[in-house]
Coordinates of C-alpha atoms and ligand atoms in Angstrom, one line a residue:
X1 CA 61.8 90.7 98.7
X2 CA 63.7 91.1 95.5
X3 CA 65.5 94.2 94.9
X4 CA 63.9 97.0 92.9
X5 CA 65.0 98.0 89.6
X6 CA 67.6 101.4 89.9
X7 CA 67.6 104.3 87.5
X8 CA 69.1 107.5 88.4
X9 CA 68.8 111.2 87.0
X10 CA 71.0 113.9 86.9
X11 CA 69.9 117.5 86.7
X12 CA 72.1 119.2 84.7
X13 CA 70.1 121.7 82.4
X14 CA 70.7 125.1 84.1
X15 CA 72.5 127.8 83.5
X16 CA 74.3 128.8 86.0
X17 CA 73.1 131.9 86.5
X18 CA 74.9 133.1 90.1
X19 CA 78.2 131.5 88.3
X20 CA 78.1 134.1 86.2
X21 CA 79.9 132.6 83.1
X22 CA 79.5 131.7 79.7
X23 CA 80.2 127.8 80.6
X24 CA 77.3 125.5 81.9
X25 CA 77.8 125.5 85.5
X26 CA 78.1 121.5 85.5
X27 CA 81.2 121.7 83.4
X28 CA 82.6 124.0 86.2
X29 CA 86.1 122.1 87.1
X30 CA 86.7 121.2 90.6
X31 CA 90.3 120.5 90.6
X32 CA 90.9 118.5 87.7
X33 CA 87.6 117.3 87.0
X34 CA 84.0 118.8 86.0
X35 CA 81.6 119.1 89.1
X36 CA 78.8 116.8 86.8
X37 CA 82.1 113.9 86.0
X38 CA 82.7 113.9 89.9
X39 CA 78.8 112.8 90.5
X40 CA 78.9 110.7 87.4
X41 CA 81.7 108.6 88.8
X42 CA 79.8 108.6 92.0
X43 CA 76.7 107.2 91.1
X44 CA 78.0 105.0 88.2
X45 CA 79.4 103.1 91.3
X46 CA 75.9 102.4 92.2
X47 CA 75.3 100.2 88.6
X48 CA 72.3 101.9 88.3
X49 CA 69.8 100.2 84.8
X50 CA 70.0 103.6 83.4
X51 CA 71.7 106.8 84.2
X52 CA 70.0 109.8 82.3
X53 CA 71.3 113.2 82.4
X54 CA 68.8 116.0 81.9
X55 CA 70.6 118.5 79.6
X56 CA 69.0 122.1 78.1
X57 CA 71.3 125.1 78.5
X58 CA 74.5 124.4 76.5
X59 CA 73.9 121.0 76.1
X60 CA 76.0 120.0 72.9
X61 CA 79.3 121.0 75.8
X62 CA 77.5 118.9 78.1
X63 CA 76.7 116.0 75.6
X64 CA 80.4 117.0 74.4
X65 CA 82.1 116.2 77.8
X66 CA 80.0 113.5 79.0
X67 CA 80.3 111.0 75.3
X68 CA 82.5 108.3 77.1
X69 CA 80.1 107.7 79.7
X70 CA 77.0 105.4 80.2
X71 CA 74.3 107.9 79.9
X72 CA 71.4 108.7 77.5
X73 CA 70.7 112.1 77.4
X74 CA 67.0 113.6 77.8
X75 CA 66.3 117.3 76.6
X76 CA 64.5 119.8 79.0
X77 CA 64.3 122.3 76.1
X78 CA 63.4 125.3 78.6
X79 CA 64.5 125.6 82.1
X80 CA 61.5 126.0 84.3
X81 CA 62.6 124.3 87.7
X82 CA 64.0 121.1 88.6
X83 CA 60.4 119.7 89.3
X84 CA 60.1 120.2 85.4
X85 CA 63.3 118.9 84.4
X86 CA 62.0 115.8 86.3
X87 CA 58.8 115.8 84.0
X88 CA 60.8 115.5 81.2
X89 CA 61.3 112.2 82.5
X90 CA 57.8 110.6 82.1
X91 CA 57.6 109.5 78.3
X92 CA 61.5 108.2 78.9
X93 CA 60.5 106.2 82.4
X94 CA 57.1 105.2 81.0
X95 CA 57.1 101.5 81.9
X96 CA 59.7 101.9 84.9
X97 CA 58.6 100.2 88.2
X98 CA 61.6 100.5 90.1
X99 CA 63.5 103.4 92.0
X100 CA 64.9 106.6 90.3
X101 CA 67.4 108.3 92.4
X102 CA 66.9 112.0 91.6
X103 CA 70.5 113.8 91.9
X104 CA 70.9 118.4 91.4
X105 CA 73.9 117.9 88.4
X106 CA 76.0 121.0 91.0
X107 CA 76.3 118.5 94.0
X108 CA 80.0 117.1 93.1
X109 CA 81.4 115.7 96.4
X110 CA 78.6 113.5 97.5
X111 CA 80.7 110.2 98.2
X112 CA 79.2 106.8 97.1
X113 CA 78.7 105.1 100.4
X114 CA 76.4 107.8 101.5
X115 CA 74.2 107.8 98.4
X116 CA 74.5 103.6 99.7
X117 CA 73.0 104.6 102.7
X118 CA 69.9 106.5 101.4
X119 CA 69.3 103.6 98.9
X120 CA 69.5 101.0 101.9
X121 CA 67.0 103.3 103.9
X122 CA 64.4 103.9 101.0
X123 CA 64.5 100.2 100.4
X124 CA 63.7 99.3 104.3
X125 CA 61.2 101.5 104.7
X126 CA 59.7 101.5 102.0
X127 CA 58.0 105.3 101.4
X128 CA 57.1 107.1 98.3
X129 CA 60.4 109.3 98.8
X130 CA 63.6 109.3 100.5
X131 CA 65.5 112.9 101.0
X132 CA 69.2 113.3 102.0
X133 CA 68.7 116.2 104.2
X134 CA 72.0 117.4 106.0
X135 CA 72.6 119.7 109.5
X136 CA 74.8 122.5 108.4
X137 CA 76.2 126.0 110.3
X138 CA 75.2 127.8 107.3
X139 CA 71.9 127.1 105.6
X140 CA 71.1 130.1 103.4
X141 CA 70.7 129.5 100.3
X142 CA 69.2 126.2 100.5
X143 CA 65.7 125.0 101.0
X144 CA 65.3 124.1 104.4
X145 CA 63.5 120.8 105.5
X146 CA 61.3 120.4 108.4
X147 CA 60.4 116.4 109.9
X148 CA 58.6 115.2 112.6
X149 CA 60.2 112.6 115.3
X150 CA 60.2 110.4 112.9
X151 CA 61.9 111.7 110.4
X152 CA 58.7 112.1 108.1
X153 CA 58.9 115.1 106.1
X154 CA 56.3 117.6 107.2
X155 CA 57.6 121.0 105.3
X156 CA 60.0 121.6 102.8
X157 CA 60.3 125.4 101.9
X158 CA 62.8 127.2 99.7
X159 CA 65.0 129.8 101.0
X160 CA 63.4 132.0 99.0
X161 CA 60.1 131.3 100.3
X162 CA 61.2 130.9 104.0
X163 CA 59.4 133.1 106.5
X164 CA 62.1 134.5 108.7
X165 CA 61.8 131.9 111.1
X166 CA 61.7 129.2 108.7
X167 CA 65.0 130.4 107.8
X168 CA 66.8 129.8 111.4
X169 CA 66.6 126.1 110.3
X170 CA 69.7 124.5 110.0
X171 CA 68.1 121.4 108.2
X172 CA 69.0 121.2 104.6
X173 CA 67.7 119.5 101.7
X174 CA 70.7 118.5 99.5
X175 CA 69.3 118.1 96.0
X176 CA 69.3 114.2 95.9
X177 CA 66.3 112.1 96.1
X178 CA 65.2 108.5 95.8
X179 CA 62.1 108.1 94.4
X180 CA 59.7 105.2 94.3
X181 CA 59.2 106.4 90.4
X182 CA 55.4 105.0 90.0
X183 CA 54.4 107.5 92.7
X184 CA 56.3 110.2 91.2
X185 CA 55.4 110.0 88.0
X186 CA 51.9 110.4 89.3
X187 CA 52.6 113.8 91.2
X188 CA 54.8 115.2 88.6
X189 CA 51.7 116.5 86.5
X190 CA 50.6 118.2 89.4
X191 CA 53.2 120.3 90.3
X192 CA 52.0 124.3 90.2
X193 CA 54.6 127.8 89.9
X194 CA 53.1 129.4 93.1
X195 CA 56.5 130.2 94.4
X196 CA 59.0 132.8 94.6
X197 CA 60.8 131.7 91.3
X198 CA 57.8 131.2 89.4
X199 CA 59.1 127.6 88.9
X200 CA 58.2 123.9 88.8
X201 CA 59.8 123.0 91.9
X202 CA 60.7 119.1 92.7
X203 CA 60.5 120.0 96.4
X204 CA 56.8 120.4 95.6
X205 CA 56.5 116.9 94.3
X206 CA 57.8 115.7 97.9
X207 CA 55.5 117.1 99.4
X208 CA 52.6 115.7 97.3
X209 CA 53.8 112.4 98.0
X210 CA 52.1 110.5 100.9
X211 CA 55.2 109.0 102.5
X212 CA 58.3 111.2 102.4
X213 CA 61.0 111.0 105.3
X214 CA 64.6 112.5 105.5
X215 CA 67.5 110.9 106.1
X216 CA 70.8 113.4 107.3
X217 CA 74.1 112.6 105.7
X218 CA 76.9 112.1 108.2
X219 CA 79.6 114.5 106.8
X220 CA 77.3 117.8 105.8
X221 CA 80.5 119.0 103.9
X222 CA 80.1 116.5 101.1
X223 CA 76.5 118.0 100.2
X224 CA 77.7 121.4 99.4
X225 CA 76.2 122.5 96.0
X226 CA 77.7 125.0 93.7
X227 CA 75.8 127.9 92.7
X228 CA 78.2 130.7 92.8
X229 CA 82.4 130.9 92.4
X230 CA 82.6 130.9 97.0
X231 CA 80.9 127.7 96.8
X232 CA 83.3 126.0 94.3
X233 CA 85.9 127.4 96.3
X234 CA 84.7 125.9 99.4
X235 CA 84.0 122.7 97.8
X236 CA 88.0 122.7 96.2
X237 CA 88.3 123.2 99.9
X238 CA 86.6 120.2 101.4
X239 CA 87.9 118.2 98.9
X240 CA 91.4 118.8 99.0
X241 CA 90.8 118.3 103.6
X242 CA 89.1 115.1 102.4
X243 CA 92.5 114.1 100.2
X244 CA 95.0 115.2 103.0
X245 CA 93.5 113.5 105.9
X246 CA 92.9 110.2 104.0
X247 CA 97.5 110.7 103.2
X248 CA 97.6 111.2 106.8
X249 CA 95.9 108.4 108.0
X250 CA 98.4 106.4 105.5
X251 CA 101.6 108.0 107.1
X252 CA 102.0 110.4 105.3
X253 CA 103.3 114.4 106.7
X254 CA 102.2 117.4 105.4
X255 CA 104.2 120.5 107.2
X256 CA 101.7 122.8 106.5
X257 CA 98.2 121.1 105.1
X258 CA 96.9 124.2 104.2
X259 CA 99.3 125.2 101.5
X260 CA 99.5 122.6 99.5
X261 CA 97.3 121.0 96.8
X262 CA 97.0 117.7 95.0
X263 CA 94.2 115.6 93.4
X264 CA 93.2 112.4 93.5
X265 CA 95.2 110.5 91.0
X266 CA 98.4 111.0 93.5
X267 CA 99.6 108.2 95.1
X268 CA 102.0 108.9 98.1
X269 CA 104.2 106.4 99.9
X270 CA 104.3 106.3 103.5
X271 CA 106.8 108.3 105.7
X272 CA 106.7 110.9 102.5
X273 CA 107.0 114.3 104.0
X274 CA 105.1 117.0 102.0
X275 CA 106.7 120.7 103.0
X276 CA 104.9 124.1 102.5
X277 CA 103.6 125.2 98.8
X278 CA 103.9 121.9 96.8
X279 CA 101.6 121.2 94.5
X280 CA 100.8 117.6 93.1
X281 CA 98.8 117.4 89.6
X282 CA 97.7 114.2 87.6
X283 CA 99.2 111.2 87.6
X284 CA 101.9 110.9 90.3
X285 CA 103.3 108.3 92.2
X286 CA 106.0 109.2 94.7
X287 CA 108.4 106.8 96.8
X288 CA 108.8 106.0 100.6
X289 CA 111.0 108.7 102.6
X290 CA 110.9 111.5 100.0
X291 CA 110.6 114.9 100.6
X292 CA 108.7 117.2 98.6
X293 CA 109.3 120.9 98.4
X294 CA 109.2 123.4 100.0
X295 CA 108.0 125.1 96.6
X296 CA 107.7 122.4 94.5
X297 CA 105.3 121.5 91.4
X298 CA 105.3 118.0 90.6
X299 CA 102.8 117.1 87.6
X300 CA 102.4 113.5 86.2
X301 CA 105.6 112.5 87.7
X302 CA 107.3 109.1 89.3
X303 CA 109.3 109.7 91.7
X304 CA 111.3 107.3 93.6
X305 CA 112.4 106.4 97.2
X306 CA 114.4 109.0 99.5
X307 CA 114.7 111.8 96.9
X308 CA 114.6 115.2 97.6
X309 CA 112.7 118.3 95.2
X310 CA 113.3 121.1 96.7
X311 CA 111.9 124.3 94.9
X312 CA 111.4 123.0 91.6
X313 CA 109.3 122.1 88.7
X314 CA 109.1 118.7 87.7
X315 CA 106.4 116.8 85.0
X316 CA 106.1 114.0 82.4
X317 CA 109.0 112.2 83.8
X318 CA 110.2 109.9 86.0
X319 CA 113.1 110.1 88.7
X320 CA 115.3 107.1 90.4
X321 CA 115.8 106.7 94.2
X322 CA 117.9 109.2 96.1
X323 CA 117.9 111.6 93.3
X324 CA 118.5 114.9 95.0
X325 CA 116.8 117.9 92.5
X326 CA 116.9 121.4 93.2
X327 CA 116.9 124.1 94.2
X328 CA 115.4 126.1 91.0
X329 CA 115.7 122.9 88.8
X330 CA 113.0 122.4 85.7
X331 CA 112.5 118.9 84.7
X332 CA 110.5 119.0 81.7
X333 CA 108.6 116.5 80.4
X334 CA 110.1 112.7 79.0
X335 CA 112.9 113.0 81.3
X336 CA 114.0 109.5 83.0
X337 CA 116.7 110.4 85.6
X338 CA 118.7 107.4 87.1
X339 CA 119.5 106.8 90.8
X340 CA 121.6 108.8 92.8
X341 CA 121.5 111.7 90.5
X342 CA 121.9 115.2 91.2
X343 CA 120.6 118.1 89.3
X344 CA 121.0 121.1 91.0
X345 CA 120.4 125.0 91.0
X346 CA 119.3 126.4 87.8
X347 CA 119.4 123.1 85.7
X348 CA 116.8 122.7 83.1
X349 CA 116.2 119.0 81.2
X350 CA 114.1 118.3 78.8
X351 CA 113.6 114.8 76.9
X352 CA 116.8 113.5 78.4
X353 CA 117.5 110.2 79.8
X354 CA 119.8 109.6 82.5
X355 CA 122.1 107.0 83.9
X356 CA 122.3 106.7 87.5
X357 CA 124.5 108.9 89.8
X358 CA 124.9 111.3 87.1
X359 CA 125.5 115.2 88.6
X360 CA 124.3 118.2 86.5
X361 CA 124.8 120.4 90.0
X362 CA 124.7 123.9 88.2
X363 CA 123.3 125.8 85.8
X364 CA 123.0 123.8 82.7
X365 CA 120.6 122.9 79.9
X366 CA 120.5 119.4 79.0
X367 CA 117.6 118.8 76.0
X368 CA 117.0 115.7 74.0
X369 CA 119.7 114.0 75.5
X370 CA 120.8 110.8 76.5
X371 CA 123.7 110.7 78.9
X372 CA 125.2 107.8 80.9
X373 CA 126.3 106.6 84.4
X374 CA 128.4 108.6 86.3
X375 CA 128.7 111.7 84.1
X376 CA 129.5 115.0 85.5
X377 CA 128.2 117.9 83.9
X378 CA 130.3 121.5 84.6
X379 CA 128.6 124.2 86.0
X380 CA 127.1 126.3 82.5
X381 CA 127.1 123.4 80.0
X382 CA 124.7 123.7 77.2
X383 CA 123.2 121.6 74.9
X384 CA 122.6 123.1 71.6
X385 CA 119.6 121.1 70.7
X386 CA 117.9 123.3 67.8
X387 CA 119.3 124.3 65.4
X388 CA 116.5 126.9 64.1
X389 CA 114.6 123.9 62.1
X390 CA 114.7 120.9 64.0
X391 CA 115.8 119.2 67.6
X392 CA 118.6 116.8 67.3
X393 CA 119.8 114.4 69.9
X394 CA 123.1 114.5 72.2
X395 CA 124.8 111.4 73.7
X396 CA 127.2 111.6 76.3
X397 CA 129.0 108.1 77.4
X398 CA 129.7 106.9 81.5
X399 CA 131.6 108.4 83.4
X400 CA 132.6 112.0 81.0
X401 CA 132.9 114.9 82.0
X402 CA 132.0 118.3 80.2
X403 CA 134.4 121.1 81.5
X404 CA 132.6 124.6 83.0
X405 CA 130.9 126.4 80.0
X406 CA 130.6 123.9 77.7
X407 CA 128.5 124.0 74.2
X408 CA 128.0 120.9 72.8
X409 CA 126.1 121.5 69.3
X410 CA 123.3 118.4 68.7
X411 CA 123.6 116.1 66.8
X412 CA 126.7 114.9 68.8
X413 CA 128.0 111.6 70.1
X414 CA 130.3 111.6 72.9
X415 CA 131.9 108.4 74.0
X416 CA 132.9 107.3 77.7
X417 CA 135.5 108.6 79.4
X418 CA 135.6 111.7 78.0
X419 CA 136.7 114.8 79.5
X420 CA 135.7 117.8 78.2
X421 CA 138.1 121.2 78.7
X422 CA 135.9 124.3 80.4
X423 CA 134.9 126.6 77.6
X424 CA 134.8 124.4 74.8
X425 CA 132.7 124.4 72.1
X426 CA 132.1 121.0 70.1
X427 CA 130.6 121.1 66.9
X428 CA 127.7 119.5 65.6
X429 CA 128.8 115.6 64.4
X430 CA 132.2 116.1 65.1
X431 CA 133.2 112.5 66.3
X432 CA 134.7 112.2 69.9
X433 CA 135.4 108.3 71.2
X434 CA 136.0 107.0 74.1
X435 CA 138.1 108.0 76.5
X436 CA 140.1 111.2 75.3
X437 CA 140.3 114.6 76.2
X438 CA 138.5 117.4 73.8
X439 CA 139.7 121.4 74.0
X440 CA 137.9 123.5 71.5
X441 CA 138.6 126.9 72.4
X442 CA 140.9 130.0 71.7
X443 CA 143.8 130.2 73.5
X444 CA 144.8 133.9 75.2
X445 CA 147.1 135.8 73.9
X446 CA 149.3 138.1 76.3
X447 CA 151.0 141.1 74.6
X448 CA 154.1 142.3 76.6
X449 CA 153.9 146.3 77.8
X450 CA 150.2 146.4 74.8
X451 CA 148.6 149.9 75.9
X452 CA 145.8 151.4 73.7
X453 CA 146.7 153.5 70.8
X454 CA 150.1 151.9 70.9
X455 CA 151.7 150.8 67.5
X456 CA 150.4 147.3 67.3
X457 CA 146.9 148.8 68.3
X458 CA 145.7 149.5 65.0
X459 CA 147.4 146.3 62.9
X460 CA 145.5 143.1 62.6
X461 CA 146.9 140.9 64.9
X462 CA 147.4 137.0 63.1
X463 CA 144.6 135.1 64.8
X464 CA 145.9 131.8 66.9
X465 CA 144.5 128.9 65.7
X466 CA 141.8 128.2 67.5
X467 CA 140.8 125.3 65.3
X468 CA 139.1 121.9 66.8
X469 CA 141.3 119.1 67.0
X470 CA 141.1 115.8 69.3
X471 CA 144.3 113.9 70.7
X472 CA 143.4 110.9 72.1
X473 CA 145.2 110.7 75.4
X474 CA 145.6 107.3 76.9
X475 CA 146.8 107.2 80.6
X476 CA 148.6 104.5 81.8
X477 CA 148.4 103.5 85.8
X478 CA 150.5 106.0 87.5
X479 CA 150.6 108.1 84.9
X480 CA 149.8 111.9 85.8
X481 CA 147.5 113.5 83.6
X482 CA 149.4 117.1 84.1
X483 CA 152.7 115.8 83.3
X484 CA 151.0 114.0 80.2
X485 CA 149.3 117.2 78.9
X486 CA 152.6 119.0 79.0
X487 CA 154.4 116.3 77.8
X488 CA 152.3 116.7 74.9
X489 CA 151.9 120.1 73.7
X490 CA 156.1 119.9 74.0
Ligands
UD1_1 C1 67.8 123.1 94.9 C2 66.6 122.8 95.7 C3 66.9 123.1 97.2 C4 68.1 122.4 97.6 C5 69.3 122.7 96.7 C6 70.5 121.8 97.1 C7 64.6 123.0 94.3 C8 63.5 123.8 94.0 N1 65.4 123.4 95.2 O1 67.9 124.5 94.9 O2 65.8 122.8 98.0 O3 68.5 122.9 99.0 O4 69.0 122.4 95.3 O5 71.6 122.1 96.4 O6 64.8 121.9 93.7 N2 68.2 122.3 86.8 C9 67.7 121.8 85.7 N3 66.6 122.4 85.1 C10 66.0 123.5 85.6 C11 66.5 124.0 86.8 C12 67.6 123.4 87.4 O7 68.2 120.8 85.1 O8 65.0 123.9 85.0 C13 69.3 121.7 87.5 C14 70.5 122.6 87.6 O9 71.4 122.5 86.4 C15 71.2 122.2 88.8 C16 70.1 121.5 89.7 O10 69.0 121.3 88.8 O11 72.2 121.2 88.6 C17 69.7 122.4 90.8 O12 69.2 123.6 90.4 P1 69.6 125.0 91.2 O13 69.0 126.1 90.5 O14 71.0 125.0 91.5 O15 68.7 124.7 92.5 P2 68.9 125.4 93.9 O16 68.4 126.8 93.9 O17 70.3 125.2 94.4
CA2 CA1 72.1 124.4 93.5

């Protein structure tokens, strides 16, 4: 028998209500994406003919959020019930002869093969409607369903409209429904308000039907729907278990599941070990054998093999292989940081890119920079990227070396080879080629037997000049630097 046509609706016109917020309670975010883009992306998979989503309470933010996907957009001006957002449906589905897969908009973790599963029942069996009913520990708040051996649908009753022992059943319904839509579409006009809400209720339609069985979705986590802020919470929940054990199963460790979070656009490597209080957002892909955190926030981020992030910040950049970083390091975003790089305690980079095995070990700000290979940077060296107006680059050649304390004013170019005295401030464009020695500072001055209030207290003292100057200093092979450096001020 040839298949049947597929169309499939989303409910997504109420409010909210129990939510209580100003937003639409489909464009509620569940981790990084809305709870109605989830189920989009879910039933998309199922290349339905048409997907239409049934929009009425703030529906230009839901037409908004929704415009690059492949839906049409039907109005259910007031919100009377679900079984009259349906109705909404019969001008639009006029001709249909196929299936219409009926989906509650605030049911975001549904996963595709189960919504497979329904479809691949409805079509064997053949009734007027299949429900995905679910067996859960805690059923308030949902209408419970009641079947025969068979699994043919004999009550369906709101929690609302339960009698108390209705409500000990632990049998769900979860808001999704396929429909053999030429049946509906003759039961929708009949649906009646006698109920606790006063609504149209599509649970009402089911029943009208002549054939109506349920079919109980293996996981009854991944039917949770959100009416209130604990459910979203519990969902967040679920999904982030769901994330973790599918990393597991791949080889990779989490030290302590619970405390950490990622999403789903983070790809880990196997034998990465994931310690307490990390937290992985958007984009990320991270190398075999590293070690993440403790502490650590790493946000749209590549990250190689065998490194180590311990207590820090990283995003918008990318990081070599055996790059050790932390603790307290910020890497802000466009930083590319070579191989075998350390950046260590309190070291912030921004928009810097850097040469393997490079060490910025303490305390320093390196922004808008572009350093080389093997460059050490002293414990306290700044990078004076702004000067009040504008951000101006730094360059710093392989192999230098900038002293403890040292300013470098941007724009600057610093060649190779380079070392730079501790406490030295180098102005902005002052040239410095390769392979020299820099000392911009003031020298101390020592004043035999000085006391305060002494004679020379009071006089201004000539200043020493404490003017920049570069000597370039070329060491030949057994040369000693020291003996050089004195040779030279001689
Ligand atoms: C509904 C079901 C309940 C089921 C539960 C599963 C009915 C009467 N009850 O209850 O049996 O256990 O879902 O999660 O269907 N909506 C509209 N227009 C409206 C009213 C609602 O589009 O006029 C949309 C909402 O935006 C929401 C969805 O329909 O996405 C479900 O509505 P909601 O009020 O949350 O229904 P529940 O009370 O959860
Ligand atoms: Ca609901």
């Amino acid at each position: 028998m040839a298949e049947r046509d597929l169309a499939v609706a989303i409910l997504a016109a109420g409010k909210g209500t129990r939510m209580r917020s100003q937003l639409p309670k489909v464009l509620h975010k569940l981790g990084s994406l809305s709870l109605i883009e989830r189920l989009l992306r879910t039933v998309l998979t199922l290349k339905p003919q048409r997907c239409l989503v049934i929009v009425g309470y703030g529906q230009e933010q839901v037409r908004r959020a929704l415009q690059e996907y492949p839906v049409e957009f039907v109005e259910q001006a007031q919100q009377l019930g679900t079984g009259h957002a349906v109705q909404q449906l019969l001008p639009v589905l006029e001709d249909f002869q196929g299936d219409l897969l009926v989906v509650n908009g605030d049911v975001p973790l549904l996963r595709a093969e189960t919504l497979q599963a329904l479809l691949e029942r409805h079509r064997q069996v053949q009734p007027d409607v299949t429900l995905l009913s679910a067996q859960v520990a805690d059923p308030y708040g949902y209408g419970r369903v009641f079947c025969d051996a068979q699994q043919r649908i004999l009550e369906l009753v709101e929690e609302r409209d339960c009698t108390p022992a209705q409500r000990q059943n632990r049998r769900i319904n979860s808001g999704v429904y396929c429909f053999h839509w030429p049946a509906l579409a003759r039961v929708l006009p009949r649906l009646g308000r006698n109920n606790a809400q006063q609504e149209y209720y599509l649970t009402e339609a089911v029943k009208l039907l002549d054939t109506a069985i349920a079919l109980d979705a293996e996981d009854a986590r991944e039917i949770v729907g959100i009416n209130d802020r604990r459910q979203l919470a519990q969902a967040y929940q679920i999904l982030q278990d769901r994330l973790k054990e599918a990393w597991m199963e791949a080889g990779v460790t989490f030290v302590d599941p619970d405390s950490v979070s990622l999403e789903e656009t983070v790809e880990l490597a196997p034998d990465v070990v994931i310690e307490p209080q990390t937290h992985l957002r958007g984009v990320c892909r991270i190398g075999p054998r590293t070690r993440l955190g403790p502490g650590s926030w790493i946000e749209s981020s590549t990250i190689g093999s065998d490194c180590h992030i311990l207590y820090s910040v990283v995003s918008h950049s990318q990081i070599g292989d055996r790059v050790w970083v932390g603790p307290y390091a910020h890497v802000r975003p466009h930083s590319q940081i070579g191989d075998g790089c350390r950046i260590g305690n309190f070291v912030e980079i921004k928009n810097a890119q850097i040469g393997s095995h490079t060490n910025a070990a303490h305390l320093a700000y390196l922004g808008d920079a572009k350093l080389g290979s093997q460059v050490n940077i002293g414990a306290g060296t700044i990078i004076a990227n702004y000067d009040g107006q504008q951000k101006h680059l730094t360059e710093i050649g392989d192999r230098s070396k900038t002293g403890a304390n040292s300013v470098l004013v941007a724009p600057l170019k610093v060649g190779s080879d380079v070392t730079i005295a501790a406490g030295s401030t180098i102005p902005a464009r002052y040239p410095v080629p390769d392979d020299c020695l820099v000392i911009a500072r003031a020298y101390p001055v020592v004043k035999p037997g000085w006391r305060p209030g002494s004679a020379a207290a009071g006089r201004p003292q000539p200043l020493p000049t404490g003017s920049l100057r570069v000597y370039p200093l070329r060491l030949l092979p057994g040369q000693d630097l020291k003996q050089e450096l004195e040779r030279f001020a001689r």
